[in-house]
Coordinates of C-alpha atoms in Angstrom, one line a residue:
M1 CA 30.6 23.8 -19.2
S2 CA 33.3 25.7 -16.4
R3 CA 33.9 24.5 -13.4
A4 CA 31.6 27.6 -12.0
A5 CA 29.4 26.7 -13.9
A6 CA 28.8 23.3 -12.8
F7 CA 29.7 24.3 -9.4
R8 CA 26.6 26.5 -9.8
A9 CA 24.1 23.7 -11.3
L10 CA 24.7 21.4 -8.8
H11 CA 22.2 23.7 -6.2
H12 CA 19.6 23.6 -8.5
G13 CA 16.7 20.9 -9.3
R14 CA 17.3 19.1 -6.0
A15 CA 14.8 17.2 -4.0
P16 CA 13.7 18.6 -1.1
D17 CA 15.5 15.3 0.6
D18 CA 18.8 15.6 -1.6
P19 CA 20.8 18.6 -0.9
L20 CA 24.5 19.6 -2.4
V21 CA 26.6 18.4 0.9
L22 CA 29.9 19.6 0.9
P23 CA 32.9 18.7 2.7
G24 CA 34.8 21.6 4.3
P25 CA 38.6 20.1 3.8
W26 CA 41.4 22.1 5.8
D27 CA 44.8 21.0 3.2
A28 CA 45.1 19.1 0.7
A29 CA 45.1 16.0 2.1
S30 CA 41.9 15.4 3.6
A31 CA 40.6 17.5 -0.1
R32 CA 41.8 14.3 -1.5
V33 CA 40.1 12.0 0.9
F34 CA 36.6 14.0 0.4
A35 CA 37.1 14.2 -3.0
E36 CA 37.9 9.9 -3.7
A37 CA 34.9 9.4 -0.9
G38 CA 32.5 10.6 -4.4
F39 CA 31.6 13.9 -3.3
P40 CA 31.0 16.3 -6.6
A41 CA 32.5 19.7 -4.9
L42 CA 34.3 21.3 -1.7
A43 CA 33.7 24.0 0.7
T44 CA 36.6 25.5 2.8
P45 CA 36.1 26.4 6.2
S46 CA 38.1 29.4 7.3
A47 CA 38.4 28.3 11.1
G48 CA 39.6 24.4 10.2
V49 CA 42.2 25.9 7.8
A50 CA 43.1 28.7 10.5
A51 CA 43.3 25.7 12.6
S52 CA 45.8 23.9 10.3
L53 CA 48.0 27.2 10.0
G54 CA 48.4 27.3 13.8
Y55 CA 45.7 30.5 13.7
A56 CA 42.8 31.4 15.8
D57 CA 39.6 31.6 14.0
G58 CA 39.4 34.8 11.8
S59 CA 43.7 35.7 12.5
T60 CA 44.9 34.0 9.1
P61 CA 46.3 36.6 6.9
A62 CA 44.6 36.9 3.8
D63 CA 48.1 35.3 1.8
E64 CA 47.9 32.4 3.7
M65 CA 44.8 31.9 3.1
F66 CA 44.4 32.2 -0.7
A67 CA 48.0 29.6 -0.6
A68 CA 45.9 27.5 1.5
V69 CA 43.0 27.5 -1.2
A70 CA 45.2 26.7 -4.2
R71 CA 46.7 23.9 -2.7
I72 CA 43.3 22.5 -2.1
V73 CA 42.4 23.2 -5.7
R74 CA 45.4 21.9 -6.8
A75 CA 45.3 18.4 -5.0
V76 CA 41.2 17.6 -6.7
D77 CA 39.8 17.5 -9.4
V78 CA 35.5 18.5 -8.2
P79 CA 35.4 22.2 -8.1
V80 CA 36.2 23.7 -4.8
S81 CA 34.2 27.2 -2.9
A82 CA 36.5 29.0 -0.5
D83 CA 35.8 30.8 2.9
V84 CA 37.5 33.8 2.9
E85 CA 35.5 35.1 5.7
G86 CA 34.8 39.3 5.1
G87 CA 37.1 39.7 1.8
Y88 CA 40.2 40.6 4.1
G89 CA 39.8 44.2 3.3
L90 CA 40.1 43.5 0.0
A91 CA 38.1 45.6 -3.0
P92 CA 35.8 43.4 -5.0
K93 CA 37.8 43.3 -7.6
E94 CA 41.0 42.3 -5.9
L95 CA 39.1 39.7 -4.1
V96 CA 38.1 38.3 -6.6
E97 CA 40.9 38.2 -8.9
R98 CA 42.6 36.7 -5.5
L99 CA 40.5 34.0 -6.1
L100 CA 40.3 32.9 -9.4
E101 CA 43.9 32.7 -9.1
A102 CA 43.6 30.4 -6.5
G103 CA 41.5 28.5 -8.8
A104 CA 38.3 28.8 -6.6
V105 CA 34.6 28.6 -7.9
G106 CA 32.8 30.3 -5.4
C107 CA 33.4 31.8 -2.0
N108 CA 31.5 32.6 1.3
L109 CA 31.9 35.9 2.5
E110 CA 30.2 36.7 5.9
D111 CA 28.0 40.3 7.0
S112 CA 29.8 41.2 10.3
T113 CA 32.9 41.7 11.4
G114 CA 34.5 41.3 15.3
A115 CA 32.6 44.7 15.5
G116 CA 29.1 42.9 14.9
L117 CA 26.8 42.8 12.1
K118 CA 27.7 45.1 9.0
D119 CA 25.1 47.5 7.8
P120 CA 22.9 45.1 5.2
A121 CA 22.4 48.0 2.9
E122 CA 26.0 49.0 2.9
H123 CA 27.1 45.0 2.5
A124 CA 25.0 44.3 -0.2
E125 CA 26.2 47.4 -1.9
W126 CA 29.7 45.4 -1.8
L127 CA 28.6 42.5 -2.8
A128 CA 26.9 44.4 -5.8
G129 CA 30.9 45.3 -6.6
V130 CA 31.8 41.7 -6.0
R131 CA 29.2 40.4 -8.2
E132 CA 29.9 42.8 -11.1
A133 CA 33.8 41.9 -10.9
A134 CA 33.0 38.3 -11.5
G135 CA 30.8 38.0 -13.7
D136 CA 29.4 34.5 -13.8
R137 CA 32.9 33.2 -13.3
L138 CA 32.0 32.7 -9.3
F139 CA 29.2 31.1 -6.9
L140 CA 28.0 34.2 -4.4
N141 CA 27.5 32.2 -0.7
A142 CA 26.5 34.9 1.1
R143 CA 26.8 34.3 5.0
I144 CA 24.1 36.1 7.2
D145 CA 25.4 35.9 10.7
T146 CA 22.5 37.5 12.5
F147 CA 21.6 34.1 14.5
V148 CA 25.5 34.1 16.0
R149 CA 25.1 37.6 16.9
G150 CA 22.1 37.4 19.1
V151 CA 19.3 38.4 16.3
D152 CA 17.1 35.7 16.5
A153 CA 14.4 37.0 14.3
P154 CA 14.0 35.0 11.6
E155 CA 12.4 38.2 9.8
A156 CA 15.9 39.7 10.1
A157 CA 17.5 36.9 8.4
V158 CA 15.2 37.3 5.6
E159 CA 15.3 40.6 5.1
R160 CA 19.3 40.4 4.9
A161 CA 18.8 37.8 2.0
A162 CA 16.8 39.9 0.3
A163 CA 18.8 42.2 -0.6
Y164 CA 21.8 40.2 -0.7
V165 CA 20.2 38.0 -2.9
A166 CA 19.1 41.5 -5.1
A167 CA 22.5 42.5 -5.1
G168 CA 23.7 39.2 -6.9
A169 CA 24.3 36.6 -4.6
D170 CA 23.7 33.2 -5.8
C171 CA 22.7 31.4 -2.2
V172 CA 22.2 32.9 1.3
Y173 CA 24.2 31.2 4.5
P174 CA 22.0 32.0 7.5
I175 CA 24.5 30.3 9.6
A176 CA 23.4 28.7 13.2
A177 CA 19.6 29.3 12.3
P178 CA 18.0 26.9 14.7
V179 CA 16.1 23.9 13.1
A180 CA 12.8 24.9 13.9
V181 CA 13.0 28.2 11.7
L182 CA 14.7 26.8 9.0
P183 CA 10.7 26.5 7.4
L184 CA 10.1 29.9 7.8
L185 CA 13.6 31.0 6.1
R186 CA 13.2 28.5 3.0
A187 CA 9.3 29.9 3.0
G188 CA 11.0 33.4 2.9
I189 CA 13.9 33.5 0.9
R190 CA 14.2 33.4 -2.6
G191 CA 17.0 31.3 -4.1
P192 CA 19.4 28.3 -2.6
V193 CA 19.8 28.4 1.1
N194 CA 23.3 26.9 3.0
V195 CA 22.4 25.2 6.2
L196 CA 24.9 24.1 8.4
A197 CA 25.1 20.9 9.7
R198 CA 27.2 19.2 12.7
P199 CA 28.8 15.6 12.2
G200 CA 27.9 13.0 14.4
E201 CA 25.1 15.2 15.6
G202 CA 21.2 16.7 15.3
P203 CA 19.6 16.5 12.0
S204 CA 21.1 14.2 9.1
P205 CA 21.3 16.4 5.2
A206 CA 18.3 14.5 4.2
V207 CA 16.0 16.0 7.0
L208 CA 17.5 19.3 6.9
G209 CA 17.2 19.2 3.0
G210 CA 13.6 18.4 3.7
L211 CA 13.2 21.2 6.2
G212 CA 14.6 23.5 3.7
A213 CA 18.2 22.8 2.8
T214 CA 19.4 23.0 -0.6
R215 CA 23.1 22.4 0.4
V216 CA 25.0 21.7 3.3
T217 CA 28.0 22.1 4.9
F218 CA 29.6 21.2 8.3
G219 CA 32.2 24.7 9.3
P220 CA 35.2 23.3 10.5
G221 CA 33.0 20.5 11.9
L222 CA 35.0 18.1 10.1
Q223 CA 38.4 19.1 10.8
R224 CA 38.2 19.2 14.8
H225 CA 36.3 15.8 14.2
A226 CA 39.5 14.7 12.9
E227 CA 41.9 16.9 15.8
Q228 CA 40.2 14.8 17.9
A229 CA 41.0 11.6 16.7
V230 CA 44.7 12.3 16.5
R231 CA 44.3 13.0 19.7
E232 CA 42.9 10.5 21.2
N233 CA 45.9 8.1 19.0
A234 CA 48.7 10.4 20.8
E235 CA 46.9 9.6 23.8
R236 CA 47.0 5.8 23.4
L237 CA 50.3 6.3 22.1
A238 CA 51.3 8.1 24.9
A239 CA 50.8 6.0 27.2
R240 CA 52.5 3.3 26.2
L241 CA 56.2 5.5 26.6
P242 CA 58.3 4.2 29.2
R243 CA 57.7 6.1 32.3

């Protein structure tokens, strides 16, 4: 079984209280830590990788993002899915080639830009092109940005999800969906649903699974926790310096 097939299989046949939990490594060292802890797969967060490279979220050049993903993939023996934001303006074939060259088994693809939400029909057509180019070699996680763009009606997310699944998405990701609407989303969406969790806050992955999450990711949350730990250690060390 290929890594992509093994990764796809992790999303199916799961008990409601046992969602697939995918930590988000931001570099090779963090990837090794998560893999050694026993997680079966990893999913990079674009914002966390950007921070590790010294960029603001959304500002990482495509070449640097793909290179970072490749370093993470080389560091571990588990499948790695890559958050490649909106695809960096690449045509589907080139995007798929870059992901496969980096060794990724899947990708997150967003449906908004700095200007706002993309037209769902146009985005679905683009996703269909990615699916055609990838075949079964990549797991496509279609991010739905309605909730982060001020469109709070669950129906809007469900409509986009239907279009993206019909276009070939393996999973949909209504990022930042309120916990209260997760059962509505689960009831209206066909196939796996990715839910964002916040480390140390809110419901546990098991509870999110019971509410409808097939898989749970953390965005840049784990990288920011690690950065805070470094900051606190730095402050303690600085306090001991001669004055």
